[in-house]
mmCIF file of N, CA and C in Angstrom:
data_model
loop_
_atom_site.group_PDB
_atom_site.id
_atom_site.type_symbol
_atom_site.label_atom_id
_atom_site.label_comp_id
_atom_site.label_asym_id
_atom_site.label_seq_id
_atom_site.Cartn_x
_atom_site.Cartn_y
_atom_site.Cartn_z
ATOM 1 N N MET A 75 -12.847 7.366 13.758
ATOM 2 C CA MET A 75 -11.947 8.154 14.785
ATOM 3 C C MET A 75 -10.485 7.242 14.991
ATOM 4 N N PHE A 76 -9.328 7.874 14.937
ATOM 5 C CA PHE A 76 -8.064 7.320 15.200
ATOM 6 C C PHE A 76 -7.575 7.605 16.574
ATOM 7 N N SER A 77 -7.234 6.608 17.385
ATOM 8 C CA SER A 77 -7.257 6.759 18.750
ATOM 9 C C SER A 77 -5.437 6.515 19.028
ATOM 10 N N ALA A 78 -4.799 7.268 20.004
ATOM 11 C CA ALA A 78 -3.634 7.070 20.632
ATOM 12 C C ALA A 78 -3.614 6.976 22.107
ATOM 13 N N LYS A 79 -2.646 6.538 22.548
ATOM 14 C CA LYS A 79 -2.494 6.416 23.910
ATOM 15 C C LYS A 79 -1.078 6.899 24.239
ATOM 16 N N GLY A 80 -0.961 7.951 25.252
ATOM 17 C CA GLY A 80 0.427 8.155 25.649
ATOM 18 C C GLY A 80 0.501 9.671 26.057
ATOM 19 N N SER A 81 1.627 10.108 26.286
ATOM 20 C CA SER A 81 1.755 11.461 26.781
ATOM 21 C C SER A 81 1.714 12.513 25.429
ATOM 22 N N LEU A 82 1.185 13.814 25.764
ATOM 23 C CA LEU A 82 1.179 14.756 24.741
ATOM 24 C C LEU A 82 2.508 15.594 24.791
ATOM 25 N N PRO A 83 3.124 15.981 23.690
ATOM 26 C CA PRO A 83 2.308 15.835 22.261
ATOM 27 C C PRO A 83 2.964 14.828 21.532
ATOM 28 N N ASN A 84 3.791 14.017 22.015
ATOM 29 C CA ASN A 84 4.344 12.674 21.113
ATOM 30 C C ASN A 84 3.515 11.721 20.732
ATOM 31 N N SER A 85 2.306 11.553 21.352
ATOM 32 C CA SER A 85 1.489 10.474 21.055
ATOM 33 C C SER A 85 0.543 10.991 19.892
ATOM 34 N N LEU A 86 0.111 12.227 19.867
ATOM 35 C CA LEU A 86 -0.653 12.961 18.780
ATOM 36 C C LEU A 86 -0.126 13.240 17.485
ATOM 37 N N GLN A 87 1.483 13.612 17.703
ATOM 38 C CA GLN A 87 2.158 13.565 16.684
ATOM 39 C C GLN A 87 2.501 12.412 15.840
ATOM 40 N N SER A 88 2.597 11.431 16.807
ATOM 41 C CA SER A 88 2.865 10.106 16.040
ATOM 42 C C SER A 88 1.709 9.458 15.500
ATOM 43 N N LEU A 89 0.423 9.554 16.171
ATOM 44 C CA LEU A 89 -0.860 9.395 15.341
ATOM 45 C C LEU A 89 -0.936 10.128 14.135
ATOM 46 N N ASN A 90 -0.767 11.146 13.859
ATOM 47 C CA ASN A 90 -0.862 12.116 12.903
ATOM 48 C C ASN A 90 -0.051 11.495 11.685
ATOM 49 N N ASP A 91 1.388 11.077 11.964
ATOM 50 C CA ASP A 91 2.038 10.500 11.188
ATOM 51 C C ASP A 91 1.819 9.302 10.653
ATOM 52 N N ARG A 92 1.149 8.321 11.526
ATOM 53 C CA ARG A 92 0.540 7.151 11.330
ATOM 54 C C ARG A 92 -0.721 7.145 10.218
ATOM 55 N N VAL A 93 -1.467 7.942 10.392
ATOM 56 C CA VAL A 93 -2.695 8.152 9.603
ATOM 57 C C VAL A 93 -2.332 8.735 8.278
ATOM 58 N N TRP A 94 -1.667 9.745 8.282
ATOM 59 C CA TRP A 94 -1.196 10.309 6.885
ATOM 60 C C TRP A 94 -0.068 9.643 6.112
ATOM 61 N N LYS A 95 0.884 9.072 6.872
ATOM 62 C CA LYS A 95 1.923 8.433 6.039
ATOM 63 C C LYS A 95 1.701 6.846 6.019
ATOM 64 N N GLU A 96 1.025 6.232 6.581
ATOM 65 C CA GLU A 96 0.865 4.815 6.677
ATOM 66 C C GLU A 96 -0.818 4.254 6.293
ATOM 67 N N TRP A 97 -1.540 4.746 6.947
ATOM 68 C CA TRP A 97 -3.013 4.422 6.574
ATOM 69 C C TRP A 97 -3.721 4.810 5.526
ATOM 70 N N TYR A 98 -3.291 6.276 5.286
ATOM 71 C CA TYR A 98 -4.140 7.020 4.178
ATOM 72 C C TYR A 98 -3.358 6.448 2.729
ATOM 73 N N PRO A 99 -2.141 6.346 2.562
ATOM 74 C CA PRO A 99 -1.775 5.978 1.139
ATOM 75 C C PRO A 99 -2.043 4.397 1.037
ATOM 76 N N GLY A 100 -2.481 3.642 1.934
ATOM 77 C CA GLY A 100 -3.035 2.321 1.647
ATOM 78 C C GLY A 100 -4.461 2.429 1.902
ATOM 79 N N GLU A 101 -4.870 1.839 2.819
ATOM 80 C CA GLU A 101 -6.569 1.626 3.231
ATOM 81 C C GLU A 101 -7.153 2.820 2.899
ATOM 82 N N GLY A 102 -6.461 3.988 3.211
ATOM 83 C CA GLY A 102 -7.256 5.341 3.195
ATOM 84 C C GLY A 102 -7.760 5.693 1.854
ATOM 85 N N GLN A 103 -7.293 5.118 0.636
ATOM 86 C CA GLN A 103 -7.496 5.423 -0.667
ATOM 87 C C GLN A 103 -8.839 5.052 -0.985
ATOM 88 N N LYS A 104 -9.408 4.282 -0.322
ATOM 89 C CA LYS A 104 -10.855 3.545 -0.367
ATOM 90 C C LYS A 104 -11.881 4.775 -0.007
ATOM 91 N N TYR A 105 -11.450 5.937 0.777
ATOM 92 C CA TYR A 105 -12.218 6.775 1.128
ATOM 93 C C TYR A 105 -11.886 8.265 0.908
ATOM 94 N N GLN A 106 -12.796 9.338 1.088
ATOM 95 C CA GLN A 106 -12.536 10.534 0.508
ATOM 96 C C GLN A 106 -13.072 11.437 1.719
ATOM 97 N N ARG A 107 -12.559 12.804 1.979
ATOM 98 C CA ARG A 107 -13.069 13.355 2.974
ATOM 99 C C ARG A 107 -14.351 14.096 2.619
ATOM 100 N N ASN A 108 -15.045 13.944 3.770
ATOM 101 C CA ASN A 108 -16.518 14.505 3.660
ATOM 102 C C ASN A 108 -16.600 15.654 4.665
ATOM 103 N N GLY A 109 -16.138 16.707 4.216
ATOM 104 C CA GLY A 109 -16.093 18.069 4.885
ATOM 105 C C GLY A 109 -14.781 18.465 5.019
ATOM 106 N N ASN A 110 -14.707 19.748 5.656
ATOM 107 C CA ASN A 110 -13.277 20.289 5.826
ATOM 108 C C ASN A 110 -12.879 20.129 7.151
ATOM 109 N N ALA A 111 -13.523 19.916 8.414
ATOM 110 C CA ALA A 111 -13.409 19.854 9.477
ATOM 111 C C ALA A 111 -12.532 18.338 9.989
ATOM 112 N N MET A 112 -11.563 18.556 10.705
ATOM 113 C CA MET A 112 -10.643 17.541 11.305
ATOM 114 C C MET A 112 -10.679 17.834 12.650
ATOM 115 N N LEU A 113 -11.034 16.997 13.606
ATOM 116 C CA LEU A 113 -10.861 17.300 14.950
ATOM 117 C C LEU A 113 -9.875 16.437 15.882
ATOM 118 N N GLU A 114 -9.281 17.231 16.819
ATOM 119 C CA GLU A 114 -8.442 16.445 17.839
ATOM 120 C C GLU A 114 -9.318 16.267 19.098
ATOM 121 N N VAL A 115 -9.307 15.107 19.457
ATOM 122 C CA VAL A 115 -10.121 14.682 20.602
ATOM 123 C C VAL A 115 -9.219 14.439 21.930
ATOM 124 N N TYR A 116 -9.461 15.275 23.205
ATOM 125 C CA TYR A 116 -8.635 14.986 24.260
ATOM 126 C C TYR A 116 -9.579 14.639 25.270
ATOM 127 N N ALA A 117 -9.281 13.593 26.178
ATOM 128 C CA ALA A 117 -9.784 13.132 27.192
ATOM 129 C C ALA A 117 -9.463 13.857 28.420
ATOM 130 N N ALA A 118 -10.277 13.817 29.405
ATOM 131 C CA ALA A 118 -9.936 14.401 30.648
ATOM 132 C C ALA A 118 -9.016 13.793 31.213
ATOM 133 N N GLY A 119 -7.939 14.414 32.052
ATOM 134 C CA GLY A 119 -6.974 13.724 32.722
ATOM 135 C C GLY A 119 -5.505 14.357 32.522
ATOM 136 N N ASP A 120 -4.461 13.576 33.145
ATOM 137 C CA ASP A 120 -3.225 14.144 32.880
ATOM 138 C C ASP A 120 -2.444 13.762 31.532
ATOM 139 N N MET A 121 -2.557 14.898 30.832
ATOM 140 C CA MET A 121 -1.748 14.707 29.363
ATOM 141 C C MET A 121 -0.452 14.285 29.336
ATOM 142 N N GLN A 122 0.319 14.371 30.508
ATOM 143 C CA GLN A 122 1.582 13.691 30.493
ATOM 144 C C GLN A 122 1.521 12.285 30.836
ATOM 145 N N SER A 123 0.572 11.580 31.106
ATOM 146 C CA SER A 123 0.584 10.478 31.490
ATOM 147 C C SER A 123 0.931 9.377 30.480
ATOM 148 N N PRO A 124 1.597 8.259 30.849
ATOM 149 C CA PRO A 124 1.542 7.087 29.624
ATOM 150 C C PRO A 124 0.353 6.426 29.136
ATOM 151 N N ASP A 125 -0.632 6.691 30.024
ATOM 152 C CA ASP A 125 -1.884 6.165 29.845
ATOM 153 C C ASP A 125 -2.801 7.086 29.302
ATOM 154 N N TYR A 126 -2.529 8.317 28.979
ATOM 155 C CA TYR A 126 -3.549 9.400 28.443
ATOM 156 C C TYR A 126 -3.957 9.189 27.014
ATOM 157 N N GLU A 127 -5.376 9.126 26.706
ATOM 158 C CA GLU A 127 -5.906 8.894 25.675
ATOM 159 C C GLU A 127 -6.574 10.240 24.598
ATOM 160 N N CYS A 128 -6.048 10.237 23.606
ATOM 161 C CA CYS A 128 -6.363 11.152 22.712
ATOM 162 C C CYS A 128 -6.829 10.558 21.281
ATOM 163 N N GLY A 129 -7.394 11.607 20.275
ATOM 164 C CA GLY A 129 -7.477 11.166 19.031
ATOM 165 C C GLY A 129 -7.927 12.080 17.930
ATOM 166 N N ILE A 130 -7.814 11.811 16.869
ATOM 167 C CA ILE A 130 -8.247 12.461 15.623
ATOM 168 C C ILE A 130 -9.643 11.881 15.170
ATOM 169 N N TRP A 131 -10.456 12.948 14.783
ATOM 170 C CA TRP A 131 -11.628 12.446 13.856
ATOM 171 C C TRP A 131 -11.466 13.197 12.750
ATOM 172 N N ILE A 132 -11.668 12.425 11.724
ATOM 173 C CA ILE A 132 -11.731 12.971 10.249
ATOM 174 C C ILE A 132 -13.159 12.419 9.483
ATOM 175 N N PRO A 133 -13.942 13.343 9.192
ATOM 176 C CA PRO A 133 -15.020 12.762 8.182
ATOM 177 C C PRO A 133 -14.616 12.175 7.122
ATOM 178 N N LEU A 134 -15.140 10.936 6.841
ATOM 179 C CA LEU A 134 -14.529 10.110 5.612
ATOM 180 C C LEU A 134 -15.932 9.767 5.188
ATOM 181 N N GLN A 135 -15.972 9.265 3.665
ATOM 182 C CA GLN A 135 -16.951 8.592 3.213
ATOM 183 C C GLN A 135 -16.402 7.772 2.085
ATOM 184 N N GLU A 136 -17.098 6.569 1.849
ATOM 185 C CA GLU A 136 -16.297 5.680 0.753
ATOM 186 C C GLU A 136 -16.467 6.203 -0.574
ATOM 187 N N LYS A 137 -15.409 6.206 -1.339
ATOM 188 C CA LYS A 137 -15.393 6.683 -2.552
ATOM 189 C C LYS A 137 -16.480 5.859 -3.437
ATOM 190 N N VAL A 138 -17.313 6.669 -4.406
ATOM 191 C CA VAL A 138 -18.116 5.977 -5.339
ATOM 192 C C VAL A 138 -17.780 5.609 -6.598
#
């Protein structure tokens, strides 16, 4: 799971950019997607708070 902290939608958009433009082209090449689902995870609370936490869950497995 990849996590972000900050108000929505900016924190989640920034996290998506970091995952797919930074992590995946480098470290992410060691993994392959395991399934079609990708989940956005939202905590309870004020989504506009600078302390709000959310995340993205992507099922991955190591490449063989």
